[in-house]
Coordinates of C-alpha atoms (C1' of nucleotides) in Angstrom, one line a residue:
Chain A
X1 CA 23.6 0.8 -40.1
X2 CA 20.6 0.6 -42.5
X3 CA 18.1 -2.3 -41.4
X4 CA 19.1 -4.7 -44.4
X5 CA 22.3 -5.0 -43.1
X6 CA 21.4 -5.7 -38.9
X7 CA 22.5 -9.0 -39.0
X8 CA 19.5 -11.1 -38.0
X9 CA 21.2 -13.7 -35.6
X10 CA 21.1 -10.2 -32.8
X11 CA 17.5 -10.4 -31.9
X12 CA 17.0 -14.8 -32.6
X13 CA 20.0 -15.9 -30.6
X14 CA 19.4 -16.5 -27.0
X15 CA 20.7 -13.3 -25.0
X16 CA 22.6 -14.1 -22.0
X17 CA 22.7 -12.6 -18.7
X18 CA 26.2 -11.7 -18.9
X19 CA 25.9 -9.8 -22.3
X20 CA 22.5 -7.9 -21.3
X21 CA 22.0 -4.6 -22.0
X22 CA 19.6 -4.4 -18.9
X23 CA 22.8 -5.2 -16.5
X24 CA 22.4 -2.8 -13.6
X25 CA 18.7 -2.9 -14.0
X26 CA 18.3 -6.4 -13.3
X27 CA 19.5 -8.8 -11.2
X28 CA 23.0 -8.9 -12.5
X29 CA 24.3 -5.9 -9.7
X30 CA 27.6 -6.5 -8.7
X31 CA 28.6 -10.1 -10.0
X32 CA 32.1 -11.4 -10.8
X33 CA 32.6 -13.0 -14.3
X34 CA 32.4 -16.3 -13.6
X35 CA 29.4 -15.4 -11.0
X36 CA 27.3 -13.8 -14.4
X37 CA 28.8 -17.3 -16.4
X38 CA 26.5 -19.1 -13.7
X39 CA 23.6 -16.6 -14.1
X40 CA 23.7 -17.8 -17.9
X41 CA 22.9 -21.6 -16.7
X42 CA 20.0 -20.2 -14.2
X43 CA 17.9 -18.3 -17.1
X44 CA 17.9 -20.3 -19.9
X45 CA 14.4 -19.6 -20.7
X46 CA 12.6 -16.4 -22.2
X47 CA 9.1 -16.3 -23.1
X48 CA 7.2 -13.8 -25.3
X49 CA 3.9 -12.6 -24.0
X50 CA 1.6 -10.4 -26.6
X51 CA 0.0 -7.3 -26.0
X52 CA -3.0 -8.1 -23.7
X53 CA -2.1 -11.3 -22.7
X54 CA -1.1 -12.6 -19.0
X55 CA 2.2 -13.7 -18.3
X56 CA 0.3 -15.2 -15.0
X57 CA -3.0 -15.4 -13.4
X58 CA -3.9 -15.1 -9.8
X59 CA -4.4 -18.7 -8.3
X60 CA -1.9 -19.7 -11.0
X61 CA 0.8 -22.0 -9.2
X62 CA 4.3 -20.5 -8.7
X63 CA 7.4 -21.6 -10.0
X64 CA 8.9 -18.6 -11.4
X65 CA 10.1 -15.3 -11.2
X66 CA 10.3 -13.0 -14.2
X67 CA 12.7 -10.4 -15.3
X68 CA 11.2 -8.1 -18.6
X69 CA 13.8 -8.2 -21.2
X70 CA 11.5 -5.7 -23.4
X71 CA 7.6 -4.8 -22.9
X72 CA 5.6 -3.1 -20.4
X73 CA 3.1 -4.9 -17.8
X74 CA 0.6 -3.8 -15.3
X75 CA -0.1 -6.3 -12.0
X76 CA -3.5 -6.0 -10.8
X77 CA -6.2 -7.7 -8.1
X78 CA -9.7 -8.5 -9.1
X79 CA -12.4 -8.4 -6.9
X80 CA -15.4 -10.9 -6.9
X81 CA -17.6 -7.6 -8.1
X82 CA -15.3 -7.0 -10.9
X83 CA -13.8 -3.9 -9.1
X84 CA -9.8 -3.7 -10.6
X85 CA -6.8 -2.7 -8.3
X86 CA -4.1 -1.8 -10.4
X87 CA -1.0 -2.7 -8.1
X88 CA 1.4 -1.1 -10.6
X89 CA 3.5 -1.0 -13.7
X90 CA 6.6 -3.0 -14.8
X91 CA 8.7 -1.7 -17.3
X92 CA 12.1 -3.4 -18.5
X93 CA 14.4 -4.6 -16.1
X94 CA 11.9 -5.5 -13.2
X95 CA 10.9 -8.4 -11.5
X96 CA 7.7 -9.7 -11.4
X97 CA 6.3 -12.7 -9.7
X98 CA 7.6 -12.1 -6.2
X99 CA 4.2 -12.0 -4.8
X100 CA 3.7 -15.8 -5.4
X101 CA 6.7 -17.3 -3.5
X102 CA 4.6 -16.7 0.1
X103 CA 1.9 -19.1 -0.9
X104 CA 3.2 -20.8 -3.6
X105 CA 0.6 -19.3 -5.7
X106 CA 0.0 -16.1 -7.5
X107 CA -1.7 -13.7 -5.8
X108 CA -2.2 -10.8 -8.8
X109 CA -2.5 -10.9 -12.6
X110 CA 0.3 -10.0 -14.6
X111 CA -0.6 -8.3 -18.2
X112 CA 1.5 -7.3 -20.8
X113 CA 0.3 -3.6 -22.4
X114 CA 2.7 -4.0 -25.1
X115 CA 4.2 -7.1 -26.6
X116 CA 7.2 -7.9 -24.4
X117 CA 10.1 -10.8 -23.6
X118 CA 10.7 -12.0 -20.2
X119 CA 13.4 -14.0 -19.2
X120 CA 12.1 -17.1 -16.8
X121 CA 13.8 -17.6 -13.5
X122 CA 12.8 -20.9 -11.9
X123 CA 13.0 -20.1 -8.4
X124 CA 13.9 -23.1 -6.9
X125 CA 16.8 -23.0 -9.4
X126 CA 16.9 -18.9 -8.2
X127 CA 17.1 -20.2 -4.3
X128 CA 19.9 -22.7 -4.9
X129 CA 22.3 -20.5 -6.9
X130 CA 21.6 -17.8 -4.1
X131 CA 23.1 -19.8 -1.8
X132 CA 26.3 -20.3 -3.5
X133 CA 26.5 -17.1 -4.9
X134 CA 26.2 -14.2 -1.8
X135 CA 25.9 -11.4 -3.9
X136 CA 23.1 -13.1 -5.8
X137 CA 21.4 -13.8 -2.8
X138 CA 21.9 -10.4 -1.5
X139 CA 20.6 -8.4 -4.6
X140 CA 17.4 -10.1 -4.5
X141 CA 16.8 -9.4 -0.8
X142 CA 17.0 -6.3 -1.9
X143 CA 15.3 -6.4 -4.5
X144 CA 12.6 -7.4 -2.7
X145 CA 13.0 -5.3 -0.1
X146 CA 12.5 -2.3 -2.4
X147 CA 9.5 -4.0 -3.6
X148 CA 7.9 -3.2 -0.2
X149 CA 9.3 0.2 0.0
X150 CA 7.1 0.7 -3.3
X151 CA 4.5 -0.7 -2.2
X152 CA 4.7 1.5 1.1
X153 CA 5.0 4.7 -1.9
X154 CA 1.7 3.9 -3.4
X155 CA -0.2 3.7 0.2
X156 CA 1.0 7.0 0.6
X157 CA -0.4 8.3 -2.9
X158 CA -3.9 6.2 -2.0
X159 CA -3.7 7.3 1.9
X160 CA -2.9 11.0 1.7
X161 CA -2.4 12.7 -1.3
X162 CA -5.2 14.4 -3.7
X163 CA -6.3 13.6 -7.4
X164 CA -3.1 16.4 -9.2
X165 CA -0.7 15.2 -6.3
X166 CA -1.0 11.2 -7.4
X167 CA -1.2 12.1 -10.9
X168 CA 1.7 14.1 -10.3
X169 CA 3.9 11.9 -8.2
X170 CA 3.2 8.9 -10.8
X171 CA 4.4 11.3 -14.0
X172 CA 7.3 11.9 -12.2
X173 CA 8.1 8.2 -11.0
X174 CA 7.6 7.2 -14.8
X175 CA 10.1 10.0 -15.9
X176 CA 12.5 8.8 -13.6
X177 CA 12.2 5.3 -15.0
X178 CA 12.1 6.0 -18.2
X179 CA 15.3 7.9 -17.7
X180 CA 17.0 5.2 -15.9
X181 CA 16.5 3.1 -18.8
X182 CA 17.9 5.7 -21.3
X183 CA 15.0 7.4 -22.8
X184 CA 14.1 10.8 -22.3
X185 CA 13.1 11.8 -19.2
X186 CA 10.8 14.8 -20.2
X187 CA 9.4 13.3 -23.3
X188 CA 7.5 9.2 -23.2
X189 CA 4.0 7.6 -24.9
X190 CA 1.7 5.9 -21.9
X191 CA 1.8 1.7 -22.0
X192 CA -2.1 1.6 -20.3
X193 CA -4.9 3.7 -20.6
X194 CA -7.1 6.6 -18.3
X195 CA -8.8 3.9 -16.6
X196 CA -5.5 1.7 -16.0
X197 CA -3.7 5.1 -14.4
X198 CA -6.6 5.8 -12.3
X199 CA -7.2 2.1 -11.1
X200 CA -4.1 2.7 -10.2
X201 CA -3.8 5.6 -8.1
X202 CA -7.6 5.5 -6.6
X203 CA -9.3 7.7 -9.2
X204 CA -11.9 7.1 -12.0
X205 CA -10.7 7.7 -15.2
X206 CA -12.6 11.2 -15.8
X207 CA -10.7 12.6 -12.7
X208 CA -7.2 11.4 -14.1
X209 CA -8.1 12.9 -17.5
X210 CA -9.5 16.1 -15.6
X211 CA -6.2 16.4 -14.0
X212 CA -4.1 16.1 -17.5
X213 CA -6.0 19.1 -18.5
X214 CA -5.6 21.4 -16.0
X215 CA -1.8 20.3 -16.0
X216 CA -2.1 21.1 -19.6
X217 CA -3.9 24.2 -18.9
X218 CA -1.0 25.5 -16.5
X219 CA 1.6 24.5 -18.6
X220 CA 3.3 21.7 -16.9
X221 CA 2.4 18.7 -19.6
X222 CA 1.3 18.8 -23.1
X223 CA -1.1 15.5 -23.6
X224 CA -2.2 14.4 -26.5
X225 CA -3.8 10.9 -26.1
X226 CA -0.9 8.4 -24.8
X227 CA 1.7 11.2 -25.9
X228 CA 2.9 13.1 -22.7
X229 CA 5.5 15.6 -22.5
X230 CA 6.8 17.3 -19.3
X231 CA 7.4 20.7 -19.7
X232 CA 7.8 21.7 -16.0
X233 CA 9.4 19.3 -14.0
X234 CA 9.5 21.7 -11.1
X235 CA 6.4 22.6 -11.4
X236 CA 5.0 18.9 -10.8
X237 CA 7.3 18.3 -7.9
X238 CA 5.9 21.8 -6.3
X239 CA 2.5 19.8 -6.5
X240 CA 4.0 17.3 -4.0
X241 CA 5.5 19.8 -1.9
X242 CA 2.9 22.3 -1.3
X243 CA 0.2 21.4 1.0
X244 CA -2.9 23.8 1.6
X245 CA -4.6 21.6 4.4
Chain B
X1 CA 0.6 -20.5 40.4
X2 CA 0.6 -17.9 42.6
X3 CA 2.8 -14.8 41.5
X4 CA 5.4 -15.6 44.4
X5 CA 5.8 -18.9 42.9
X6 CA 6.8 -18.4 39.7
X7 CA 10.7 -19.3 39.5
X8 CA 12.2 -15.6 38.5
X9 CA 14.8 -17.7 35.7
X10 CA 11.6 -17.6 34.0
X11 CA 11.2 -14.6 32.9
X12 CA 14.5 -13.5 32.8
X13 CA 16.8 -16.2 31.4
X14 CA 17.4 -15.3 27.5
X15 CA 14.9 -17.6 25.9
X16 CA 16.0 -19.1 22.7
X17 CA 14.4 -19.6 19.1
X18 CA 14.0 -23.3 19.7
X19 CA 12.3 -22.7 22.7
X20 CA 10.1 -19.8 21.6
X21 CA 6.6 -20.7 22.1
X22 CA 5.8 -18.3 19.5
X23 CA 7.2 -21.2 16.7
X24 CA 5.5 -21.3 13.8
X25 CA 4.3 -17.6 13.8
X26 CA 7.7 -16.5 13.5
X27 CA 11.0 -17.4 11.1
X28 CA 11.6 -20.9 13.1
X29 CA 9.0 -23.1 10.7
X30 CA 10.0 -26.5 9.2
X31 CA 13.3 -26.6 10.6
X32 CA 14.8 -29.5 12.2
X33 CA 16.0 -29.7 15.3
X34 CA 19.6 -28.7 14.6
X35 CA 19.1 -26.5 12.7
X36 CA 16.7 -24.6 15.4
X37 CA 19.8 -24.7 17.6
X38 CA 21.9 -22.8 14.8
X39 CA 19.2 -20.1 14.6
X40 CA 19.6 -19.7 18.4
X41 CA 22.9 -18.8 17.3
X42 CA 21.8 -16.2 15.0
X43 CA 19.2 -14.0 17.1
X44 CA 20.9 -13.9 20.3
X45 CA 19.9 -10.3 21.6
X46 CA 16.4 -8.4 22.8
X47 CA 15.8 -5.6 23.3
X48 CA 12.7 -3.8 24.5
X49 CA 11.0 -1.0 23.4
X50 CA 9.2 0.9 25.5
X51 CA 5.5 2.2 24.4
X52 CA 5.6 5.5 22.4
X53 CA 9.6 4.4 21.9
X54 CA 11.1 3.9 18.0
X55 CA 12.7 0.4 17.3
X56 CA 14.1 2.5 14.5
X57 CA 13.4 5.5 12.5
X58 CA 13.5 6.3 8.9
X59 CA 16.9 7.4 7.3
X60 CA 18.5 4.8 10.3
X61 CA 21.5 2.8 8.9
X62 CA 20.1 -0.7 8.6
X63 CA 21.7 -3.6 10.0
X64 CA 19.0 -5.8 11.6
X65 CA 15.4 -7.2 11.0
X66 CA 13.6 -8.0 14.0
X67 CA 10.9 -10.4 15.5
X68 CA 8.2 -9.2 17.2
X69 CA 8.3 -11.7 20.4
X70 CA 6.0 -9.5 22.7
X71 CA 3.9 -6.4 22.0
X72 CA 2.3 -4.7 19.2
X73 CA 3.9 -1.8 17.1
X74 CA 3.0 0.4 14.0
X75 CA 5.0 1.8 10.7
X76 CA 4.7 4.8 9.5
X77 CA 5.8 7.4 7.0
X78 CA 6.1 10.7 7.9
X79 CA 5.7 13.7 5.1
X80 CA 7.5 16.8 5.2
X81 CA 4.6 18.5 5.9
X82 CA 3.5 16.6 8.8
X83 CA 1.3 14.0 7.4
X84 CA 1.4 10.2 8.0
X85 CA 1.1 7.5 6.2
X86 CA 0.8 3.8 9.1
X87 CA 1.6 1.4 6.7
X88 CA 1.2 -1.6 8.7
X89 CA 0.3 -2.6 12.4
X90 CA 2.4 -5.5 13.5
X91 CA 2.2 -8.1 16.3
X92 CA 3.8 -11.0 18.3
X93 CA 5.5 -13.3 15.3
X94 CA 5.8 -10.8 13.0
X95 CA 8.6 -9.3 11.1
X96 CA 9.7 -5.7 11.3
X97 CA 12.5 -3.7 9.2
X98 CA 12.3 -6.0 5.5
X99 CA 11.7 -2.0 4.0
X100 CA 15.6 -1.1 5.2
X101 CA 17.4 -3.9 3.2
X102 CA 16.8 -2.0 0.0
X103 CA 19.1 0.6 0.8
X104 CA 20.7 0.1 3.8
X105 CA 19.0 2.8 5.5
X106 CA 15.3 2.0 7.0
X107 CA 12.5 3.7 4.6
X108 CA 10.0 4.4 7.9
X109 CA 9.9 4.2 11.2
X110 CA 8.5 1.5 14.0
X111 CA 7.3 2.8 17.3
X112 CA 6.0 0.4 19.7
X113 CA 2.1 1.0 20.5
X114 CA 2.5 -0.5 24.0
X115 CA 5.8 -1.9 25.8
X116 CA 7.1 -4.1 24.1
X117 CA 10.3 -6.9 23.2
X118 CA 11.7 -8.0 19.7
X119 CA 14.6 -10.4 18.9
X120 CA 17.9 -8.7 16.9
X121 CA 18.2 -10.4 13.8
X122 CA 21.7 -9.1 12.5
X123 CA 20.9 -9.1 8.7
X124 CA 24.5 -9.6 7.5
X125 CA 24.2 -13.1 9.8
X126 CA 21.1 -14.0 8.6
X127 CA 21.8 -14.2 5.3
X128 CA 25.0 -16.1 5.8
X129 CA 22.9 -18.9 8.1
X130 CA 20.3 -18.4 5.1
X131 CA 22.9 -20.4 2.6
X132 CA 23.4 -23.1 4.6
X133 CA 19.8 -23.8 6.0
X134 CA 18.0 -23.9 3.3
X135 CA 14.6 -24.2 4.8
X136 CA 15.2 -20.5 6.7
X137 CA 16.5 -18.9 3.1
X138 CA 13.3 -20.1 1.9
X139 CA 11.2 -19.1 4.6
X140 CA 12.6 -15.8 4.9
X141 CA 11.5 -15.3 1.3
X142 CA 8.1 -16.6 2.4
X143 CA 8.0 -13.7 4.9
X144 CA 9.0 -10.8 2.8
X145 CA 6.4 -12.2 -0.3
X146 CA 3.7 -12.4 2.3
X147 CA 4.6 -8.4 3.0
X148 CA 4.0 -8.1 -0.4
X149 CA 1.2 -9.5 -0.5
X150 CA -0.3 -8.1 2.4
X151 CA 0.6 -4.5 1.0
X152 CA -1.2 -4.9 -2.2
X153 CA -4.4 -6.0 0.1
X154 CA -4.0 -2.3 1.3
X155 CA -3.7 -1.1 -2.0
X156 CA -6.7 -2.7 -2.4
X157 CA -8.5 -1.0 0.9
X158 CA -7.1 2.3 0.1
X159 CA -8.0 2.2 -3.4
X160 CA -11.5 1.0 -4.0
X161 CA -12.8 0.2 -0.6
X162 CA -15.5 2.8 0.8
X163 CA -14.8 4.1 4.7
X164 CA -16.9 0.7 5.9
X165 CA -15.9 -1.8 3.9
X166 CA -12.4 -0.5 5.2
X167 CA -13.4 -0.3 8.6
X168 CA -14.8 -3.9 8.5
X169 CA -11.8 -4.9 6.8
X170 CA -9.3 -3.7 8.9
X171 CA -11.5 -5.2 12.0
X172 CA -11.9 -8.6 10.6
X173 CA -8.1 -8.9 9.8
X174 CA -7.1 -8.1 13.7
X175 CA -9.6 -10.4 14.6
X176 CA -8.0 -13.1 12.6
X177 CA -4.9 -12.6 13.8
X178 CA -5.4 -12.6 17.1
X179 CA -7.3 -15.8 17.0
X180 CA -3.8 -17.0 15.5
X181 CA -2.0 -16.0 18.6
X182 CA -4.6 -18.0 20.8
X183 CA -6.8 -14.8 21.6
X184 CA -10.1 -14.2 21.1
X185 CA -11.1 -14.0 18.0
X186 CA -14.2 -11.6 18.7
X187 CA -12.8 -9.5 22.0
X188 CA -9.4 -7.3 21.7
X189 CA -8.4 -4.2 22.7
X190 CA -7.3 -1.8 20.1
X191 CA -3.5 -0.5 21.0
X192 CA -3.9 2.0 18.2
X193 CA -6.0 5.8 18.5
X194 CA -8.5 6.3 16.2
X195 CA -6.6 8.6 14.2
X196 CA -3.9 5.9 13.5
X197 CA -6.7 3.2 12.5
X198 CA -7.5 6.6 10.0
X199 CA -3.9 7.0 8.8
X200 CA -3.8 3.6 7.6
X201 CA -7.2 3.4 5.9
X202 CA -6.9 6.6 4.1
X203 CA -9.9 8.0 6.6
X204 CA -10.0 11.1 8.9
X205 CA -10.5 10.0 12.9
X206 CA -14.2 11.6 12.8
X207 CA -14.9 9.2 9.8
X208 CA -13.4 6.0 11.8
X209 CA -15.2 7.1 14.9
X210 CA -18.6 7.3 12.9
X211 CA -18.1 4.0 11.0
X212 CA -17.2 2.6 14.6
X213 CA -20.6 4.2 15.7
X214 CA -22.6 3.0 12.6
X215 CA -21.1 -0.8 13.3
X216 CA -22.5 -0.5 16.7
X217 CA -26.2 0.8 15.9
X218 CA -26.7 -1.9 13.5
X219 CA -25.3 -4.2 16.2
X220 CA -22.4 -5.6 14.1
X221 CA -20.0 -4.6 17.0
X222 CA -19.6 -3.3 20.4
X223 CA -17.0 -0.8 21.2
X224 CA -16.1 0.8 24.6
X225 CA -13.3 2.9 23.9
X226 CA -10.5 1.1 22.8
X227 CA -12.4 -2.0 23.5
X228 CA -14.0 -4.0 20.8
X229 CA -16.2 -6.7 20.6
X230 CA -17.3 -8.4 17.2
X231 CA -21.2 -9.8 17.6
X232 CA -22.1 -10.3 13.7
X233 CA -18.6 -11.2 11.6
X234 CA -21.0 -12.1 8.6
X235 CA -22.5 -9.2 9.0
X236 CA -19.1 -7.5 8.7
X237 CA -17.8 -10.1 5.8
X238 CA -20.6 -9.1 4.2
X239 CA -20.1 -5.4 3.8
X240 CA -16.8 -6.2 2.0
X241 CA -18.8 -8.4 -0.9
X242 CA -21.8 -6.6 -1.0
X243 CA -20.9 -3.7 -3.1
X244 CA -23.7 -1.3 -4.3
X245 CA -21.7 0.6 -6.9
Chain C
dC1 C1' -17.1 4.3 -44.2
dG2 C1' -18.7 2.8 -39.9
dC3 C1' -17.9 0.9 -35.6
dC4 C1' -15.9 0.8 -31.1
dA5 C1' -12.8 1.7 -27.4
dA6 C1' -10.6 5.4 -25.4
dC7 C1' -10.9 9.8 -24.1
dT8 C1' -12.8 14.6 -23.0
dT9 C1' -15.9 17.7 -20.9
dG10 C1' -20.0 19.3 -18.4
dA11 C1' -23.7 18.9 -14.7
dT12 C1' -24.9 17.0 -10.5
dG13 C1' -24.7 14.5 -6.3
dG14 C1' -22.7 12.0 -2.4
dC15 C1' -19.1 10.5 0.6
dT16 C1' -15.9 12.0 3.4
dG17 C1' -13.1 16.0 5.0
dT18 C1' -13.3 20.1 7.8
dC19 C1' -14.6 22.8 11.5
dA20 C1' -16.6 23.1 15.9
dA21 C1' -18.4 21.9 20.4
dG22 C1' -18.8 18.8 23.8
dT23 C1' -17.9 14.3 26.4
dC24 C1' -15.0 11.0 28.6
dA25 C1' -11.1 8.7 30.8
dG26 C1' -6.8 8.9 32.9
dG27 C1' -3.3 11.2 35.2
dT28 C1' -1.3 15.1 38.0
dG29 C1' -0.9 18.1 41.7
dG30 C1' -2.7 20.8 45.3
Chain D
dC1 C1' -9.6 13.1 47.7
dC2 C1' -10.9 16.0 44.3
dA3 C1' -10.3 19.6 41.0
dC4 C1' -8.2 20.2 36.9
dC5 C1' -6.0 19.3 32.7
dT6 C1' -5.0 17.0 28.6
dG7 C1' -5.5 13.8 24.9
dA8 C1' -8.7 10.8 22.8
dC9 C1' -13.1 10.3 21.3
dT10 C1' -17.9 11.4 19.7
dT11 C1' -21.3 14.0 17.3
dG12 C1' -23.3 17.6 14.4
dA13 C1' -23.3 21.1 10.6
dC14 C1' -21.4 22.2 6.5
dA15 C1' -18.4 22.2 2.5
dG16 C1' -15.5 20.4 -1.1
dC17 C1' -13.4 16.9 -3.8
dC18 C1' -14.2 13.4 -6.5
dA19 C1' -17.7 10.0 -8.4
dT20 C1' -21.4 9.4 -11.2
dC21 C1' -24.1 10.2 -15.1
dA22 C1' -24.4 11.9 -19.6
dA23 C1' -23.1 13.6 -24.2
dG24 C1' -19.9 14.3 -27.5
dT25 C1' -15.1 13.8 -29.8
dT26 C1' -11.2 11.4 -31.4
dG27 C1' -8.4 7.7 -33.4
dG28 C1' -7.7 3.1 -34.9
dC29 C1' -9.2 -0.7 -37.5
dG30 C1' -11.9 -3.9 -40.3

DNA sequence: CGCCAACTTGATGGCTGTCAAGTCAGGTGG
DNA sequence: CCACCTGACTTGACAGCCATCAAGTTGGCG
């Protein structure tokens, strides 16, 4: 359908839960009807954050969770010095915010690297529905739950692996997602930059561009600037795999 | 009281949640009174684990969270290869097995460090308690945040910390919370080997054992074995914020 | 066209890993 | 009781990976 015809009440009217494309993605798993009919009274509000602007601040207080509807984010910790810990990268469908609910304050930023939409989900609001809808409640345990087993992922890129291991094991975590979410899974443009990826996985940006070479050089990945295509999946994962030491 | 005194019922009578002198360190905080008795309903087995013993390993099915009501255990991650990954060291109060909810299957394991007891938490019931008490639904999500949270502060260690300033880190955290159990705040024993303390903080043992060494020449610590004794905390407080680079 | 941020690439250095030898503490068995 | 053994730890010498410093390139944008 040519553009001039896209009836322009699709993208202005509110989007509810129960008719979101994300479904599966988000915190909809497993609902009845008339459960999804009450997730349409819980978020009610979506906000628009612009490309390189916080969604939240650490220290900011909590009352929220947030589900991307479109846009990319990175969470990150700030040091006094200025030092940046990149504590990863959202990408549509995820929650963000869950770090807050312990102390009732944000503990991380949260940036957008690309203009994005997040639906608002008050959590006091969040907490009461859980506890008349079980398989609400249940689905964000584990959401949460798999939060930590994340989290538990990236110690083990920081703790143990090498420069081309991390950088490999985070291509391949993007592919995956980017897959999951219907795009191509060999083929995707990079949200944050060289010094956002290596923040990230313990490197200085020179490293993680030294490592995009030589995976350029041996054929895995063709680079060029933000554009990265995987040309030898097998290839990466035999980087994980294959330990000298 | 002399040993031979002490009424046997003591130590051997199961000792409820309500009764727990642990309180506030574990899941029982801001409850009332009755509903303390109804969690005495929920966690209503121990079990003990042994030193060197698993409390559960990864790839188990999951079915229960536990509290930690005596001894001291680690997590870890194992790689194919042989490598590990401790993600966490946990003590009295604290929470182990939030990374199995996810999936249903637990995501590392937990072997006790010394010999050790921890109350059964059936997930399945604690969820269904968690939607009528609404203070434990809401603390529970306290809990798993605050794992969060303390994750991304390893993020943070592994990341952009030097082999000190993780040393000193990791130090002045045990420190703090064994003061919150009513020890010492300056005096513990570590249960862990030097090349556990390593696994967590992304060091070799030989690196731990020489940062151990440093701390002591400049008089920051003393260490006798497992044994450690903090004699300057600003002097280890300020390794973490003075930062060269 | 010019500026700037992001990126690439090279040269050098340092922190930490690796390898090795030796010490220490605890436990076992003769 | 003591010799022995083993695992944990310490310390030294050396090496390698990645950080640092530096210079140059590219692409986007006013």
């Amino acid at each position: 359908m040519p553009a001039h015809l896209v009836p322009l009440a699709v993208s202005t009217l509110p989007e509810s839960c129960s008719q979101c494309s994300l479904g599966e993605l988000c915190l909809p798993v497993g609902l009845s009807n008339n459960e999804l009919s009450q997730l349409d009274q819980l978020v009610t509000v979506r906000r628009r954050v612009l490309r390189g602007q916080h969604l939240y601040r650490g220290d900011d207080p909590f009352e929220a969770i947030y589900a991307i509807k479109t846009g990319f984010f990175k969470t990150d910790v700030l040091l006094e010095d200025g030092r940046e810990q990149v504590t990863g990268f959202q990408m549509a469908g995820e929650i963000l915010g869950l770090d807050g609910i312990g102390t009732e304050k944000h503990t991380c930023n949260a940036v957008a690297l690309e203009d994005s939409e997040v639906c608002v989900i008050p959590f006091h609001d969040l907490e009461n529905y859980s506890r008349e809808i079980g398989a609400l409640q249940h689905h964000f345990h584990k959401v949460m739950s798999r939060e930590i087993v994340r989290d538990h992922g990236v110690m083990m890129l920081l703790g143990i692996m090498r420069a081309e291991e991390r950088l490999a094991a985070f291509l391949l975590n993007l592919s995956q997602r980017s897959m999951a979410r219907g795009y191509s899974a060999t083929e995707f443009n990079l949200r944050m930059t060289r010094n956002e990826i290596g923040s990230y996985l313990g490197l200085k940006l020179e490293t993680v561009s030294r490592a995009f070479s030589r995976f350029q050089d041996e054929g895995l990945i063709a680079v060029n600037q933000k554009h990265i295509q995987i040309l030898n999946v097998a290839g990466l994962k035999k980087l994980l795999s294959e330990r000298r030491t």
